[in-house]
């Protein structure tokens, strides 16, 4: 088994060593499905659009809970020293932890597949938009999780990691909001638009929800998580000094 | 095997290690002794590459720890001061993880797990959750993970800390057994630990090595010179003043004075035997000698003496600055 695989297996297994993981998945499913269903019959539209529209906001509260303990736990129980003295590069430990968190999120997301099944049984939804919507949902989670993993490495307390990750994710979300962009533009001309177009994910996220998988969106959702994983590795290495 | 050269570690305004140098030979067992916060753990963390030194170099088998930490880590088994355990894992799962993370697999991993389980006495808890184990068993699991890859070097930071006397004896025996085929460095602030486990000791205080040698050498060095303890039936003032005039006597200290018996400790130059001279001196004055002997310096006394000297030197240096 590769070194990344060894770390992945331990971290992924650790999610299911306590009932918290199961509770997390159930609550995640109930809230997402509940909010979706509350407007589904009123809208009369066979589409998952409302589900995907809510996802960036829901994930701000759920995904930092997945990542908050990824490093903080190791620092509290001493296993951080074990991981950092294993005969493997730090980036492999980072990647193993990240992939475990991403796999856990994908399982939680997969539990929502009953929604497209239901929508398809009740109408004729745009299958392409649903597929690209789910691809976007995975990519959005990949971004939040990489950010959360990096921030978890900066704090010893899980709650601090949770709050800061939520706030930074909220920042990424808000800089794509037209009102916020207009507000910042009014304050510093062009800066709000610059943030929306170059830093925030909303533009790319919206294109994926329309069923358009463009190269820019894919590049954005790969580059930004990689950047946070690199930052996480560098911050771990920096601690040696 | 291990060479530490002029290693310093600075954390902000604190100098945790200050130009520390020492060697550890193949299959040697070395005890790091020092008060809490002296720099023992910092030195160990640097050797394991967990932290990098601010200055200086560490080589293991000729490999620079800073340049090739991965190769060095393969040679080292490390038990940090905070036992690195995942409480929610079972002992078998944990050892499996530690083995795989160190590149073991298949039949070799299975045989290594069987070996450490037997050596560390983990048979009865093999399928138990680590969080449920007693402190003694947890410490053994920590030691097992350090041994899983059959390392050439074992670095154990306070391996018996918090254990009961029986558990301490078991861990000490295990360390001694392992030292027959491995290089072992362990730290402790318990003096008995050193005398019962190892011969060679390095005493660290305030980040500096203040003594390095074999126990007997250090005990002799701590005495600072030849000493003699004598009990006479005589007056205190006569003893104090009279003995001070003897050739070679640097210091006379009266230890007790009661029932007409005065017990004094005499300090002379290193290697000098004062007994014949003191005997003749007492006979000439008609003082009956009740007892005479060379006092033994315990490891505790030696340790306190080295710390006292180190602190005195530092105070002197501080005054000069």
Short mmCIF file of N, CA and C in Angstrom, two decimals, chain B residues 49-114:
data_model
loop_
_atom_site.label_atom_id
_atom_site.label_comp_id
_atom_site.label_asym_id
_atom_site.label_seq_id
_atom_site.Cartn_x
_atom_site.Cartn_y
_atom_site.Cartn_z
N UNK B 49 14.70 14.28 13.95
CA UNK B 49 14.34 15.20 12.86
C UNK B 49 12.94 15.80 13.02
N UNK B 50 12.35 15.64 14.17
CA UNK B 50 11.04 16.27 14.38
C UNK B 50 11.17 17.79 14.36
N UNK B 51 12.24 18.28 14.96
CA UNK B 51 12.53 19.71 14.82
C UNK B 51 13.96 19.88 14.31
N UNK B 52 14.20 21.03 13.70
CA UNK B 52 15.53 21.29 13.14
C UNK B 52 16.32 22.16 14.11
N UNK B 53 17.63 21.93 14.20
CA UNK B 53 18.41 22.80 15.10
C UNK B 53 18.58 24.19 14.50
N UNK B 54 18.74 25.18 15.35
CA UNK B 54 19.02 26.53 14.86
C UNK B 54 20.45 26.59 14.33
N UNK B 55 21.35 25.88 15.03
CA UNK B 55 22.76 25.78 14.61
C UNK B 55 23.23 24.35 14.85
N UNK B 56 24.31 23.99 14.17
CA UNK B 56 24.92 22.69 14.42
C UNK B 56 24.37 21.58 13.53
N UNK B 57 25.01 20.42 13.64
CA UNK B 57 24.61 19.29 12.80
C UNK B 57 24.45 18.01 13.63
N UNK B 58 23.58 17.15 13.14
CA UNK B 58 23.41 15.82 13.73
C UNK B 58 23.56 14.81 12.60
N UNK B 59 24.41 13.83 12.80
CA UNK B 59 24.52 12.76 11.80
C UNK B 59 24.24 11.42 12.47
N UNK B 60 23.56 10.58 11.71
CA UNK B 60 23.27 9.22 12.17
C UNK B 60 23.86 8.27 11.13
N UNK B 61 24.82 7.46 11.55
CA UNK B 61 25.53 6.58 10.61
C UNK B 61 26.12 7.39 9.46
N UNK B 62 26.57 8.57 9.75
CA UNK B 62 27.18 9.42 8.73
C UNK B 62 26.19 10.19 7.87
N UNK B 63 24.89 9.99 8.11
CA UNK B 63 23.87 10.70 7.32
C UNK B 63 23.42 11.94 8.08
N UNK B 64 23.48 13.07 7.40
CA UNK B 64 23.06 14.33 8.02
C UNK B 64 21.53 14.34 8.16
N UNK B 65 21.07 14.50 9.38
CA UNK B 65 19.62 14.46 9.64
C UNK B 65 18.89 15.56 8.86
N UNK B 66 19.53 16.72 8.71
CA UNK B 66 18.87 17.84 8.01
C UNK B 66 18.77 17.56 6.51
N UNK B 67 19.76 16.82 5.96
CA UNK B 67 19.78 16.62 4.51
C UNK B 67 18.95 15.42 4.08
N UNK B 68 18.93 14.37 4.89
CA UNK B 68 18.19 13.17 4.50
C UNK B 68 17.40 12.61 5.69
N UNK B 69 16.39 13.37 6.13
CA UNK B 69 15.65 12.94 7.33
C UNK B 69 14.91 11.62 7.16
N UNK B 70 14.45 11.35 5.94
CA UNK B 70 13.65 10.12 5.72
C UNK B 70 14.50 8.87 6.00
N UNK B 71 15.74 8.87 5.48
CA UNK B 71 16.63 7.71 5.72
C UNK B 71 16.93 7.56 7.20
N UNK B 72 17.16 8.69 7.85
CA UNK B 72 17.47 8.65 9.29
C UNK B 72 16.26 8.12 10.07
N UNK B 73 15.07 8.56 9.70
CA UNK B 73 13.86 8.12 10.41
C UNK B 73 13.65 6.61 10.31
N UNK B 74 14.09 6.03 9.20
CA UNK B 74 13.96 4.57 9.05
C UNK B 74 14.81 3.82 10.06
N UNK B 75 15.89 4.47 10.49
CA UNK B 75 16.81 3.81 11.42
C UNK B 75 16.40 4.00 12.88
N UNK B 76 15.45 4.92 13.11
CA UNK B 76 15.13 5.31 14.49
C UNK B 76 13.73 4.84 14.89
N UNK B 77 13.65 4.33 16.11
CA UNK B 77 12.35 4.09 16.74
C UNK B 77 12.20 5.12 17.84
N UNK B 78 11.08 5.81 17.87
CA UNK B 78 10.97 6.97 18.77
C UNK B 78 9.70 6.90 19.60
N UNK B 79 9.88 7.01 20.89
CA UNK B 79 8.73 7.13 21.79
C UNK B 79 8.79 8.52 22.41
N UNK B 80 7.94 9.45 21.93
CA UNK B 80 7.98 10.81 22.49
C UNK B 80 7.45 10.83 23.92
N UNK B 81 7.66 11.98 24.56
CA UNK B 81 7.23 12.14 25.95
C UNK B 81 5.71 11.96 26.07
N UNK B 82 4.97 12.55 25.11
CA UNK B 82 3.52 12.31 25.06
C UNK B 82 3.31 11.10 24.17
N UNK B 83 2.88 10.03 24.77
CA UNK B 83 2.74 8.76 24.05
C UNK B 83 1.79 8.94 22.85
N UNK B 84 2.28 8.71 21.63
CA UNK B 84 1.46 9.02 20.44
C UNK B 84 0.47 7.90 20.09
N UNK B 85 -0.63 7.85 20.79
CA UNK B 85 -1.59 6.77 20.59
C UNK B 85 -2.92 7.29 20.07
N UNK B 86 -3.56 6.49 19.23
CA UNK B 86 -4.93 6.78 18.80
C UNK B 86 -5.86 5.97 19.70
N UNK B 87 -6.50 6.66 20.64
CA UNK B 87 -7.31 5.99 21.65
C UNK B 87 -8.45 5.16 21.08
N UNK B 88 -8.96 5.54 19.91
CA UNK B 88 -10.11 4.82 19.38
C UNK B 88 -9.71 3.57 18.57
N UNK B 89 -8.42 3.37 18.36
CA UNK B 89 -7.97 2.19 17.60
C UNK B 89 -7.69 1.04 18.55
N UNK B 90 -7.80 -0.18 18.03
CA UNK B 90 -7.38 -1.35 18.79
C UNK B 90 -5.86 -1.48 18.68
N UNK B 91 -5.28 -2.20 19.63
CA UNK B 91 -3.82 -2.35 19.64
C UNK B 91 -3.34 -2.95 18.31
N UNK B 92 -4.03 -3.99 17.84
CA UNK B 92 -3.59 -4.64 16.58
C UNK B 92 -3.70 -3.69 15.39
N UNK B 93 -4.78 -2.90 15.37
CA UNK B 93 -4.96 -1.94 14.26
C UNK B 93 -3.84 -0.88 14.29
N UNK B 94 -3.54 -0.42 15.50
CA UNK B 94 -2.53 0.63 15.66
C UNK B 94 -1.16 0.14 15.22
N UNK B 95 -0.79 -1.06 15.66
CA UNK B 95 0.52 -1.59 15.29
C UNK B 95 0.59 -1.87 13.79
N UNK B 96 -0.54 -2.30 13.25
CA UNK B 96 -0.62 -2.52 11.81
C UNK B 96 -0.38 -1.21 11.06
N UNK B 97 -1.04 -0.16 11.54
CA UNK B 97 -0.87 1.16 10.90
C UNK B 97 0.58 1.62 11.00
N UNK B 98 1.16 1.53 12.21
CA UNK B 98 2.54 2.01 12.40
C UNK B 98 3.52 1.21 11.53
N UNK B 99 3.29 -0.10 11.41
CA UNK B 99 4.15 -0.92 10.59
C UNK B 99 4.05 -0.54 9.12
N UNK B 100 2.83 -0.41 8.63
CA UNK B 100 2.62 -0.05 7.22
C UNK B 100 3.19 1.34 6.92
N UNK B 101 3.00 2.26 7.86
CA UNK B 101 3.51 3.62 7.66
C UNK B 101 5.03 3.63 7.59
N UNK B 102 5.65 2.57 8.11
CA UNK B 102 7.12 2.48 8.04
C UNK B 102 7.57 1.50 6.97
N UNK B 103 6.65 1.20 6.08
CA UNK B 103 7.02 0.42 4.89
C UNK B 103 6.96 -1.08 5.04
N UNK B 104 6.44 -1.60 6.15
CA UNK B 104 6.35 -3.05 6.30
C UNK B 104 5.04 -3.54 5.67
N UNK B 105 5.04 -4.78 5.23
CA UNK B 105 3.82 -5.34 4.64
C UNK B 105 3.87 -6.86 4.69
N UNK B 106 2.73 -7.46 4.50
CA UNK B 106 2.63 -8.91 4.36
C UNK B 106 3.14 -9.70 5.55
N UNK B 107 3.84 -10.80 5.22
CA UNK B 107 4.30 -11.73 6.26
C UNK B 107 5.33 -11.06 7.19
N UNK B 108 6.13 -10.17 6.62
CA UNK B 108 7.14 -9.49 7.44
C UNK B 108 6.46 -8.63 8.50
N UNK B 109 5.42 -7.92 8.10
CA UNK B 109 4.68 -7.08 9.05
C UNK B 109 4.06 -7.97 10.14
N UNK B 110 3.46 -9.07 9.72
CA UNK B 110 2.83 -9.97 10.70
C UNK B 110 3.85 -10.49 11.72
N UNK B 111 5.02 -10.85 11.21
CA UNK B 111 6.02 -11.41 12.13
C UNK B 111 6.55 -10.32 13.07
N UNK B 112 6.69 -9.10 12.54
CA UNK B 112 7.14 -7.99 13.42
C UNK B 112 6.09 -7.69 14.48
N UNK B 113 4.83 -7.73 14.11
CA UNK B 113 3.76 -7.47 15.09
C UNK B 113 3.82 -8.56 16.18
N UNK B 114 3.98 -9.81 15.76
CA UNK B 114 4.05 -10.90 16.75
C UNK B 114 5.24 -10.67 17.70
#
